[in-house]
Amino acid sequence: MKAVALTEGQVEAYDLIVVGAGPAGLCFVRALEGCGLNTAVIERLPRSMIADPPVDGRDIALTHRSERILRDLDIWRHIPVEEVSFIRHAKVINGDSSYALHFDHRETGKDYLGSMVANYPIRRAAFAALQEISGVELIDERSVVGSGGNGEAVWATLDDGRSLRAPLLVAADSRFSETRRRFGIAARMRDFGRSCIVCRMDHDEGHGDTAFECFHYGRTLATLPLAGRRSSVVITLPSDDAADVMAMNEEAFNRDVAVRFAQRLGSMRLVGKRHIYPLVAVYADRFYGRRFALIGDAAVGMHPVTAHGFNLGLRGAAKLADEIRAARLKDADIGAARGLRRYHLAHDRVARPIYLGTNMLDGLYTDDRQPARFARSALLHLGNMLHPARQAIMRQLTDKAV
Ligand SMILES: Cc1cc2nc3c(=O)[nH]c(=O)nc-3n(C[C@H](O)[C@H](O)[C@H](O)COP(=O)(O)OP(=O)(O)OC[C@H]3O[C@@H](n4cnc5c(N)ncnc54)[C@H](O)[C@@H]3O)c2cc1C
């Protein structure tokens, strides 16, 4: 942690500094409504892009809990209804087999397993909801270049020379968080050596509100149901092959996806652009430091295969906001270690099994050697037979036991 020596007079004082106005940072700040905090949000993007983010190809599968949190935060009502679709069934397929592990919403007593919203409307809605509360200053087109702290306060220096101080600084600046490193918190990173191509495709056959996860040999192909005969397509493959797939002309790409998908959705046609992401998962050693906390991908950056990244980020952000609210109600210090540690423990308890389980799943289903192929197939059959295991996964999606 690089300390910046400053005298009191030079520093602008806030109650809270948040680095990163991505979905996690914005939702977190919105969750602090009514706490009476004077908050600075520092974001390197311009305000216009935060207010109206570009399409980034990510379609986010939301659990019932996430939907509820977004409703509670008055963010959900800023998402146009036509941007929301529903997953009622999920099928997991191994290799070339037509056998599927099937999750069915009717077994949960809920109308759907999860909802789908693209990332950019979530960001746009979170920013719109933030405009409705007072006490938040967005400092856009700025990055933190120095920071430090002592027992009483933490401070941040921006690239325009401004300096801010507050009792607490929260980093929501992505899985490659510079702030995390600056505060001396190590993170375990797993580079899968693979990339993920995402896009939207129209198709001739209806998807029946079904999400498919096809663990083919060599690459995985997932489709998530959008409104009408349209799906979000996620292709995970070795990074070398990803460049070739990105370079394919549209016609060849359409044909390739439809064939690999065994024509389940008939002919398929690309809508808009393809987007590519490197697959790197990150888990911070701790989610807090002295007067410092990590949220969102800066705390836990998930492999997207189980669609948990934002769901976890939102849950963690809500938990940290609860701790801060509780401290404010008692007129206590919001940056005190005890509250931050409680957040860390609670979030770690939820996130760690999901993170490890997801990485294990990815490891097994991208291992094409014969024993793994056998284990993959056996696991799917077992999953269908083991009612409690399937129920547990569906409970987690639909929030039933909570
Ligand atoms: C292909 C794909 C599919 C996904 N699907 C799902 C899904 O179905 N369900 C799900 O729950 N999750 C999903 N995710 C994960 C989800 O998109 C992320 O978890 C979520 O976007 C993380 O939000 P964040 O705010 O923590 O980070 P980010 O979205 O990375 O935002 C970080 C922000 O911080 C800013 N920033 C960075 N550094 C600085 C700095 N030094 N100073 C100032 N600002 C800075 C950035 O400009 C950015 O605005 C998916 C991810 C991918 C890649």
Coordinates of C-alpha atoms and ligand atoms in Angstrom, one line a residue:
M1 CA 0.0 0.0 0.0
K2 CA 1.5 3.3 -1.1
A3 CA 0.9 6.0 1.4
V4 CA 0.5 9.5 0.1
A5 CA 1.7 12.2 2.6
L6 CA -0.9 14.9 2.7
T7 CA -1.8 17.6 5.1
E8 CA -5.3 18.0 6.3
G9 CA -6.0 21.2 4.4
Q10 CA -5.3 19.7 0.9
V11 CA -7.8 16.9 1.2
E12 CA -11.5 16.7 0.3
A13 CA -13.3 14.8 3.0
Y14 CA -16.0 12.3 2.3
D15 CA -17.8 9.6 4.5
L16 CA -17.1 6.9 1.9
I17 CA -15.0 6.5 -1.2
V18 CA -16.0 3.9 -3.8
V19 CA -13.6 3.0 -6.7
G20 CA -15.5 1.7 -9.8
A21 CA -19.0 2.5 -11.1
G22 CA -19.6 -1.0 -12.6
P23 CA -22.8 -2.9 -11.7
A24 CA -21.4 -3.9 -8.2
G25 CA -20.2 -0.4 -7.3
L26 CA -23.4 1.3 -8.4
C27 CA -25.7 -1.2 -6.7
F28 CA -23.7 -1.0 -3.5
V29 CA -23.9 2.8 -3.3
R30 CA -27.7 2.6 -4.1
A31 CA -28.1 0.2 -1.2
L32 CA -26.7 2.9 1.2
E33 CA -29.6 5.2 0.6
G34 CA -30.8 6.8 3.8
C35 CA -27.5 6.3 5.6
G36 CA -26.7 10.0 5.2
L37 CA -23.3 9.3 3.8
N38 CA -21.4 11.8 1.6
T39 CA -20.0 9.4 -1.0
A40 CA -17.5 9.9 -3.8
V41 CA -17.6 7.3 -6.6
I42 CA -14.5 7.3 -8.8
E43 CA -14.7 5.8 -12.2
R44 CA -12.3 6.0 -15.1
L45 CA -15.1 5.9 -17.8
P46 CA -16.9 9.1 -18.8
R47 CA -20.3 9.8 -17.2
S48 CA -22.1 9.4 -20.6
M49 CA -20.9 5.8 -20.8
I50 CA -21.9 5.0 -17.2
A51 CA -25.4 6.5 -17.8
D52 CA -25.8 4.7 -21.2
P53 CA -23.3 1.8 -21.4
P54 CA -22.6 0.2 -24.7
V55 CA -23.7 -3.4 -25.5
D56 CA -21.0 -5.7 -24.2
G57 CA -22.5 -9.0 -25.2
R58 CA -23.1 -10.2 -21.6
D59 CA -26.5 -11.5 -20.9
I60 CA -26.8 -12.0 -17.1
A61 CA -28.8 -14.9 -15.6
L62 CA -30.2 -13.6 -12.4
T63 CA -31.3 -15.7 -9.4
H64 CA -34.5 -14.8 -7.6
R65 CA -32.5 -13.3 -4.8
S66 CA -30.8 -10.9 -7.2
E67 CA -34.1 -9.9 -8.7
R68 CA -35.4 -9.2 -5.2
I69 CA -32.4 -7.1 -4.2
L70 CA -32.7 -5.1 -7.5
R71 CA -36.4 -4.6 -6.8
D72 CA -35.6 -3.5 -3.2
L73 CA -33.0 -1.1 -4.5
D74 CA -35.5 0.5 -6.9
I75 CA -33.2 -0.6 -9.8
W76 CA -35.5 -3.2 -11.3
R77 CA -38.2 -0.7 -12.2
H78 CA -35.7 1.1 -14.4
I79 CA -35.2 -2.1 -16.5
P80 CA -37.7 -2.1 -19.4
V81 CA -39.9 -5.3 -19.3
E82 CA -39.0 -6.1 -22.8
E83 CA -35.4 -6.5 -21.7
V84 CA -36.3 -9.3 -19.3
S85 CA -36.8 -13.0 -20.2
F86 CA -37.1 -16.1 -18.1
I87 CA -35.3 -19.5 -17.8
R88 CA -37.9 -22.1 -17.0
H89 CA -35.8 -25.2 -17.8
A90 CA -32.1 -25.9 -17.9
K91 CA -30.5 -28.8 -19.6
V92 CA -26.9 -30.0 -19.3
I93 CA -25.6 -32.2 -22.1
N94 CA -22.3 -34.1 -22.2
G95 CA -20.2 -34.7 -25.4
D96 CA -22.2 -35.9 -28.4
S97 CA -24.9 -37.6 -26.2
S98 CA -28.5 -36.5 -26.4
Y99 CA -29.0 -37.4 -22.7
A100 CA -29.6 -34.3 -20.6
L101 CA -29.6 -33.5 -16.9
H102 CA -32.8 -31.6 -16.6
F103 CA -33.8 -28.8 -14.2
D104 CA -37.5 -28.0 -14.3
H105 CA -39.0 -24.9 -12.7
R106 CA -42.2 -26.9 -11.9
E107 CA -40.3 -28.9 -9.3
T108 CA -39.6 -25.7 -7.5
G109 CA -43.1 -24.3 -7.3
K110 CA -41.8 -21.1 -8.9
D111 CA -42.8 -19.7 -12.3
Y112 CA -39.2 -19.7 -13.5
L113 CA -35.7 -20.8 -12.4
G114 CA -34.1 -17.4 -13.1
S115 CA -34.5 -14.3 -15.2
M116 CA -32.3 -12.9 -18.0
V117 CA -31.2 -9.3 -18.4
A118 CA -28.3 -8.0 -20.5
N119 CA -25.5 -6.4 -18.5
Y120 CA -25.9 -2.9 -20.1
P121 CA -29.5 -2.4 -19.0
I122 CA -28.6 -3.5 -15.5
R123 CA -25.8 -0.9 -15.4
R124 CA -28.0 1.8 -17.0
A125 CA -30.8 1.0 -14.4
A126 CA -28.4 1.1 -11.5
F127 CA -27.1 4.5 -12.6
A128 CA -30.7 5.8 -13.1
A129 CA -31.6 4.7 -9.6
L130 CA -28.6 6.4 -8.2
Q131 CA -29.7 9.7 -9.7
E132 CA -32.7 9.5 -7.3
I133 CA -30.7 9.7 -4.1
S134 CA -28.7 12.5 -2.6
G135 CA -25.2 12.6 -1.2
V136 CA -23.4 10.8 -4.1
E137 CA -20.7 12.5 -6.2
L138 CA -19.5 10.8 -9.3
I139 CA -16.0 11.7 -10.2
D140 CA -15.7 10.3 -13.7
E141 CA -12.8 10.0 -16.1
R142 CA -10.5 9.6 -13.2
S143 CA -8.4 6.8 -11.7
V144 CA -6.9 6.4 -8.3
V145 CA -3.1 6.6 -8.6
G146 CA -2.2 6.5 -4.9
S147 CA -3.8 5.6 -1.6
G148 CA -3.0 5.0 2.0
G149 CA -4.4 5.0 5.4
N150 CA -3.9 5.0 9.1
G151 CA -6.1 4.0 12.1
E152 CA -8.4 7.0 11.5
A153 CA -8.9 7.4 7.8
V154 CA -8.0 6.3 4.4
W155 CA -7.2 8.5 1.4
A156 CA -6.9 8.3 -2.3
T157 CA -5.1 10.5 -4.8
L158 CA -6.5 10.8 -8.3
D159 CA -4.7 11.2 -11.6
D160 CA -5.7 14.9 -11.7
G161 CA -3.9 15.5 -8.4
R162 CA -7.1 15.7 -6.3
S163 CA -6.9 14.0 -2.9
L164 CA -9.9 12.5 -1.0
R165 CA -10.2 11.1 2.4
A166 CA -12.8 9.1 4.2
P167 CA -13.2 6.6 7.1
L168 CA -13.7 3.8 4.5
L169 CA -12.7 3.0 0.9
V170 CA -14.5 0.3 -1.0
A171 CA -13.0 -1.1 -4.2
A172 CA -15.3 -2.4 -7.0
D173 CA -12.8 -1.9 -9.8
S174 CA -13.1 -5.3 -11.5
R175 CA -11.4 -8.7 -11.1
F176 CA -8.0 -7.1 -12.1
S177 CA -8.5 -4.5 -9.3
E178 CA -5.5 -2.2 -9.0
T179 CA -6.9 -0.9 -5.7
R180 CA -6.8 -4.4 -4.3
R181 CA -3.1 -4.7 -5.1
R182 CA -2.5 -1.2 -3.8
F183 CA -3.9 -2.1 -0.5
G184 CA -1.7 -5.2 -0.3
I185 CA -4.4 -7.8 -0.6
A186 CA -3.3 -10.8 -2.6
A187 CA -5.6 -12.8 -4.8
R188 CA -5.6 -16.3 -6.2
M189 CA -6.0 -16.1 -10.0
R190 CA -6.8 -19.0 -12.2
D191 CA -6.2 -18.4 -15.9
F192 CA -8.1 -21.2 -17.7
G193 CA -6.1 -20.5 -20.9
R194 CA -9.5 -20.3 -22.6
S195 CA -11.7 -17.6 -23.9
C196 CA -15.4 -17.0 -24.0
I197 CA -17.2 -15.7 -27.1
V198 CA -20.6 -14.2 -26.5
C199 CA -23.3 -13.1 -28.9
R200 CA -27.0 -13.1 -29.6
M201 CA -28.5 -15.4 -32.2
D202 CA -32.0 -15.7 -33.8
H203 CA -33.2 -19.2 -34.6
D204 CA -36.0 -21.0 -36.4
E205 CA -37.2 -23.2 -33.6
G206 CA -38.5 -22.0 -30.2
H207 CA -36.2 -22.5 -27.2
G208 CA -39.1 -23.3 -24.8
D209 CA -37.5 -21.0 -22.2
T210 CA -34.7 -23.5 -21.9
A211 CA -31.1 -22.8 -21.1
F212 CA -28.7 -25.4 -22.6
E213 CA -25.2 -26.1 -21.4
C214 CA -23.5 -28.4 -23.8
F215 CA -20.1 -29.7 -22.7
H216 CA -18.9 -30.8 -26.1
Y217 CA -15.4 -32.2 -26.4
G218 CA -13.0 -29.4 -27.1
R219 CA -15.4 -26.5 -26.4
T220 CA -18.6 -25.8 -24.4
L221 CA -21.6 -24.2 -25.9
A222 CA -24.3 -22.6 -23.8
T223 CA -27.5 -20.9 -24.9
L224 CA -29.7 -18.8 -22.7
P225 CA -33.3 -18.0 -23.7
L226 CA -34.2 -14.4 -24.6
A227 CA -37.5 -13.0 -25.7
G228 CA -39.0 -14.6 -28.9
R229 CA -36.8 -17.0 -31.0
R230 CA -33.6 -15.5 -29.8
S231 CA -30.9 -16.8 -27.5
S232 CA -27.7 -15.6 -25.9
V233 CA -24.9 -17.9 -27.0
V234 CA -21.8 -18.5 -25.0
I235 CA -18.9 -20.4 -26.6
T236 CA -16.0 -21.4 -24.4
L237 CA -12.9 -22.7 -26.2
P238 CA -9.1 -22.6 -26.1
S239 CA -7.8 -19.1 -26.8
D240 CA -6.1 -20.1 -30.0
D241 CA -9.3 -21.4 -31.5
A242 CA -11.2 -18.4 -30.3
A243 CA -9.3 -16.1 -32.7
D244 CA -10.3 -18.3 -35.6
V245 CA -14.0 -18.3 -34.5
M246 CA -14.0 -14.5 -34.1
A247 CA -12.5 -14.3 -37.7
M248 CA -15.2 -16.6 -39.2
N249 CA -17.5 -14.9 -41.6
E250 CA -21.1 -14.6 -40.4
E251 CA -22.5 -17.3 -42.6
A252 CA -19.8 -19.9 -41.6
F253 CA -20.3 -18.9 -37.9
N254 CA -24.1 -19.3 -38.1
R255 CA -23.7 -22.8 -39.7
D256 CA -21.0 -23.9 -37.3
V257 CA -23.0 -23.0 -34.2
A258 CA -26.2 -24.6 -35.5
V259 CA -24.4 -27.8 -36.4
R260 CA -22.5 -28.0 -33.1
F261 CA -25.8 -27.4 -31.4
A262 CA -27.2 -30.4 -33.3
Q263 CA -29.8 -28.2 -34.9
R264 CA -31.8 -28.2 -31.6
L265 CA -32.9 -24.6 -32.5
G266 CA -32.9 -25.1 -36.3
S267 CA -31.0 -22.6 -38.4
M268 CA -29.3 -19.8 -36.4
R269 CA -28.4 -16.2 -37.3
L270 CA -26.0 -13.9 -35.6
V271 CA -27.6 -10.7 -34.2
G272 CA -25.1 -7.8 -33.7
K273 CA -21.5 -8.4 -32.9
R274 CA -19.5 -11.2 -31.3
H275 CA -17.6 -10.2 -28.0
I276 CA -14.7 -12.0 -26.6
Y277 CA -13.5 -12.3 -22.9
P278 CA -10.4 -14.1 -21.5
L279 CA -11.4 -16.6 -18.9
V280 CA -9.6 -15.7 -15.6
A281 CA -11.2 -16.4 -12.2
V282 CA -10.0 -14.5 -9.2
Y283 CA -10.6 -15.0 -5.4
A284 CA -9.1 -12.4 -3.1
D285 CA -7.3 -13.7 0.1
R286 CA -9.4 -11.3 2.2
F287 CA -12.3 -9.1 1.3
Y288 CA -11.2 -6.4 3.7
G289 CA -8.2 -4.5 5.0
R290 CA -7.7 -1.5 7.3
R291 CA -10.6 0.8 6.5
F292 CA -10.9 -1.0 3.1
A293 CA -13.2 -3.5 1.6
L294 CA -13.6 -5.3 -1.7
I295 CA -16.8 -6.0 -3.5
G296 CA -18.0 -7.5 -6.8
D297 CA -15.5 -9.0 -9.1
A298 CA -12.7 -7.3 -7.2
A299 CA -13.5 -9.7 -4.4
V300 CA -14.6 -12.8 -6.4
G301 CA -14.3 -12.9 -10.2
M302 CA -16.1 -16.0 -11.3
H303 CA -15.8 -18.2 -14.4
P304 CA -19.1 -17.5 -16.2
V305 CA -20.1 -21.1 -16.7
T306 CA -22.4 -21.2 -13.7
A307 CA -23.6 -17.6 -14.2
H308 CA -22.8 -16.5 -10.6
G309 CA -20.5 -13.5 -10.9
F310 CA -22.9 -10.6 -10.6
N311 CA -25.3 -12.6 -8.4
L312 CA -22.5 -13.1 -5.9
G313 CA -21.3 -9.5 -6.3
L314 CA -24.8 -8.1 -5.6
R315 CA -25.3 -10.3 -2.6
G316 CA -21.9 -9.3 -1.1
A317 CA -22.6 -5.6 -1.8
A318 CA -25.9 -5.9 0.0
K319 CA -24.3 -7.5 3.0
L320 CA -21.6 -4.9 3.2
A321 CA -24.2 -2.2 2.9
D322 CA -26.1 -3.8 5.8
E323 CA -23.0 -3.7 8.0
I324 CA -22.5 0.0 7.2
R325 CA -26.2 0.8 7.9
A326 CA -26.0 -1.0 11.2
A327 CA -22.9 1.0 12.2
R328 CA -24.6 4.3 11.2
L329 CA -27.7 3.4 13.3
K330 CA -25.4 3.0 16.3
D331 CA -23.5 6.1 15.4
A332 CA -20.4 3.8 15.2
D333 CA -17.4 3.9 12.8
I334 CA -18.3 2.5 9.4
G335 CA -14.7 1.6 8.7
A336 CA -14.2 -0.3 11.9
A337 CA -12.5 -3.7 11.4
R338 CA -15.2 -5.7 13.2
G339 CA -18.0 -4.9 10.7
L340 CA -15.7 -5.4 7.7
R341 CA -14.6 -8.7 9.0
R342 CA -18.2 -9.8 9.5
Y343 CA -18.9 -8.9 5.9
H344 CA -15.8 -10.9 4.8
L345 CA -16.8 -14.0 6.8
A346 CA -20.4 -14.0 5.5
H347 CA -19.4 -13.4 1.9
D348 CA -16.6 -15.9 2.0
R349 CA -19.0 -18.6 3.4
V350 CA -21.3 -18.1 0.5
A351 CA -18.8 -17.4 -2.3
R352 CA -16.1 -20.0 -1.6
P353 CA -18.1 -23.2 -2.2
I354 CA -19.6 -21.7 -5.4
Y355 CA -16.2 -20.5 -6.7
L356 CA -14.5 -23.9 -6.0
G357 CA -17.4 -25.9 -7.3
T358 CA -17.5 -23.8 -10.5
N359 CA -13.8 -24.3 -11.1
M360 CA -14.1 -28.0 -10.4
L361 CA -17.0 -28.3 -12.8
D362 CA -15.1 -26.5 -15.5
G363 CA -12.0 -28.7 -14.9
L364 CA -14.0 -31.9 -15.3
Y365 CA -16.1 -30.8 -18.3
T366 CA -13.1 -29.4 -20.3
D367 CA -11.1 -32.6 -19.6
D368 CA -11.6 -34.7 -22.7
R369 CA -9.6 -37.7 -21.6
Q370 CA -11.4 -41.0 -21.4
P371 CA -11.8 -41.3 -17.6
A372 CA -13.1 -37.8 -17.4
R373 CA -15.6 -38.4 -20.3
F374 CA -16.9 -41.4 -18.3
A375 CA -17.1 -39.3 -15.1
R376 CA -18.9 -36.5 -16.9
S377 CA -21.5 -38.8 -18.3
A378 CA -22.0 -40.7 -15.0
L379 CA -22.4 -37.4 -13.1
L380 CA -25.2 -36.3 -15.4
H381 CA -27.1 -39.6 -15.0
L382 CA -26.5 -39.5 -11.3
G383 CA -27.7 -35.9 -11.1
N384 CA -31.1 -36.8 -12.7
M385 CA -31.5 -39.8 -10.3
L386 CA -30.4 -37.8 -7.2
H387 CA -33.4 -35.8 -6.6
P388 CA -32.0 -34.0 -3.5
A389 CA -28.9 -32.8 -5.4
R390 CA -31.0 -31.3 -8.3
Q391 CA -33.4 -29.8 -5.7
A392 CA -30.5 -28.1 -3.9
I393 CA -29.2 -26.5 -7.1
M394 CA -32.7 -25.3 -8.0
R395 CA -33.3 -24.0 -4.4
Q396 CA -30.2 -21.9 -4.8
L397 CA -31.4 -20.4 -8.0
T398 CA -34.9 -19.8 -6.8
D399 CA -34.0 -18.7 -3.3
K400 CA -36.5 -21.2 -1.9
A401 CA -34.9 -22.1 1.3
V402 CA -34.1 -18.5 2.2
Ligands
LIG1 C1 -19.3 -13.5 -20.8 C2 -19.8 -13.2 -19.4 C3 -21.0 -13.7 -19.0 C4 -21.4 -13.4 -17.7 N1 -22.7 -13.9 -17.3 C5 -23.1 -13.8 -16.0 C6 -24.3 -14.3 -15.6 O1 -25.1 -14.9 -16.4 N2 -24.7 -14.1 -14.3 C7 -23.9 -13.4 -13.4 O2 -24.3 -13.3 -12.3 N3 -22.7 -12.9 -13.8 C8 -22.3 -13.1 -15.1 N4 -21.1 -12.5 -15.5 C9 -20.3 -11.8 -14.5 C10 -20.6 -10.3 -14.4 O3 -20.7 -9.7 -15.7 C11 -19.6 -9.6 -13.5 O4 -19.6 -10.3 -12.2 C12 -20.0 -8.2 -13.2 O5 -20.0 -7.4 -14.3 C13 -18.9 -7.6 -12.3 O6 -19.3 -6.3 -11.9 P1 -18.2 -5.3 -11.2 O7 -18.9 -4.0 -11.0 O8 -17.7 -6.0 -10.0 O9 -17.0 -5.2 -12.1 P2 -16.9 -4.5 -13.6 O10 -18.1 -4.8 -14.4 O11 -15.6 -5.1 -14.2 O12 -16.8 -3.0 -13.3 C14 -15.6 -2.4 -12.8 C15 -15.7 -0.9 -13.0 O13 -14.6 -0.3 -12.4 C16 -14.0 0.7 -13.3 N5 -12.5 0.7 -12.9 C17 -11.6 -0.2 -13.0 N6 -10.4 0.2 -12.5 C18 -10.6 1.5 -12.1 C19 -9.8 2.4 -11.6 N7 -8.5 2.2 -11.3 N8 -10.3 3.7 -11.3 C20 -11.6 3.9 -11.5 N9 -12.4 3.0 -12.1 C21 -11.9 1.8 -12.4 C22 -14.2 0.1 -14.7 O14 -14.2 1.1 -15.7 C23 -15.6 -0.5 -14.5 O15 -16.6 0.5 -14.8 C24 -20.6 -12.7 -16.7 C25 -19.4 -12.3 -17.1 C26 -18.9 -12.5 -18.4 C27 -17.6 -12.0 -18.9

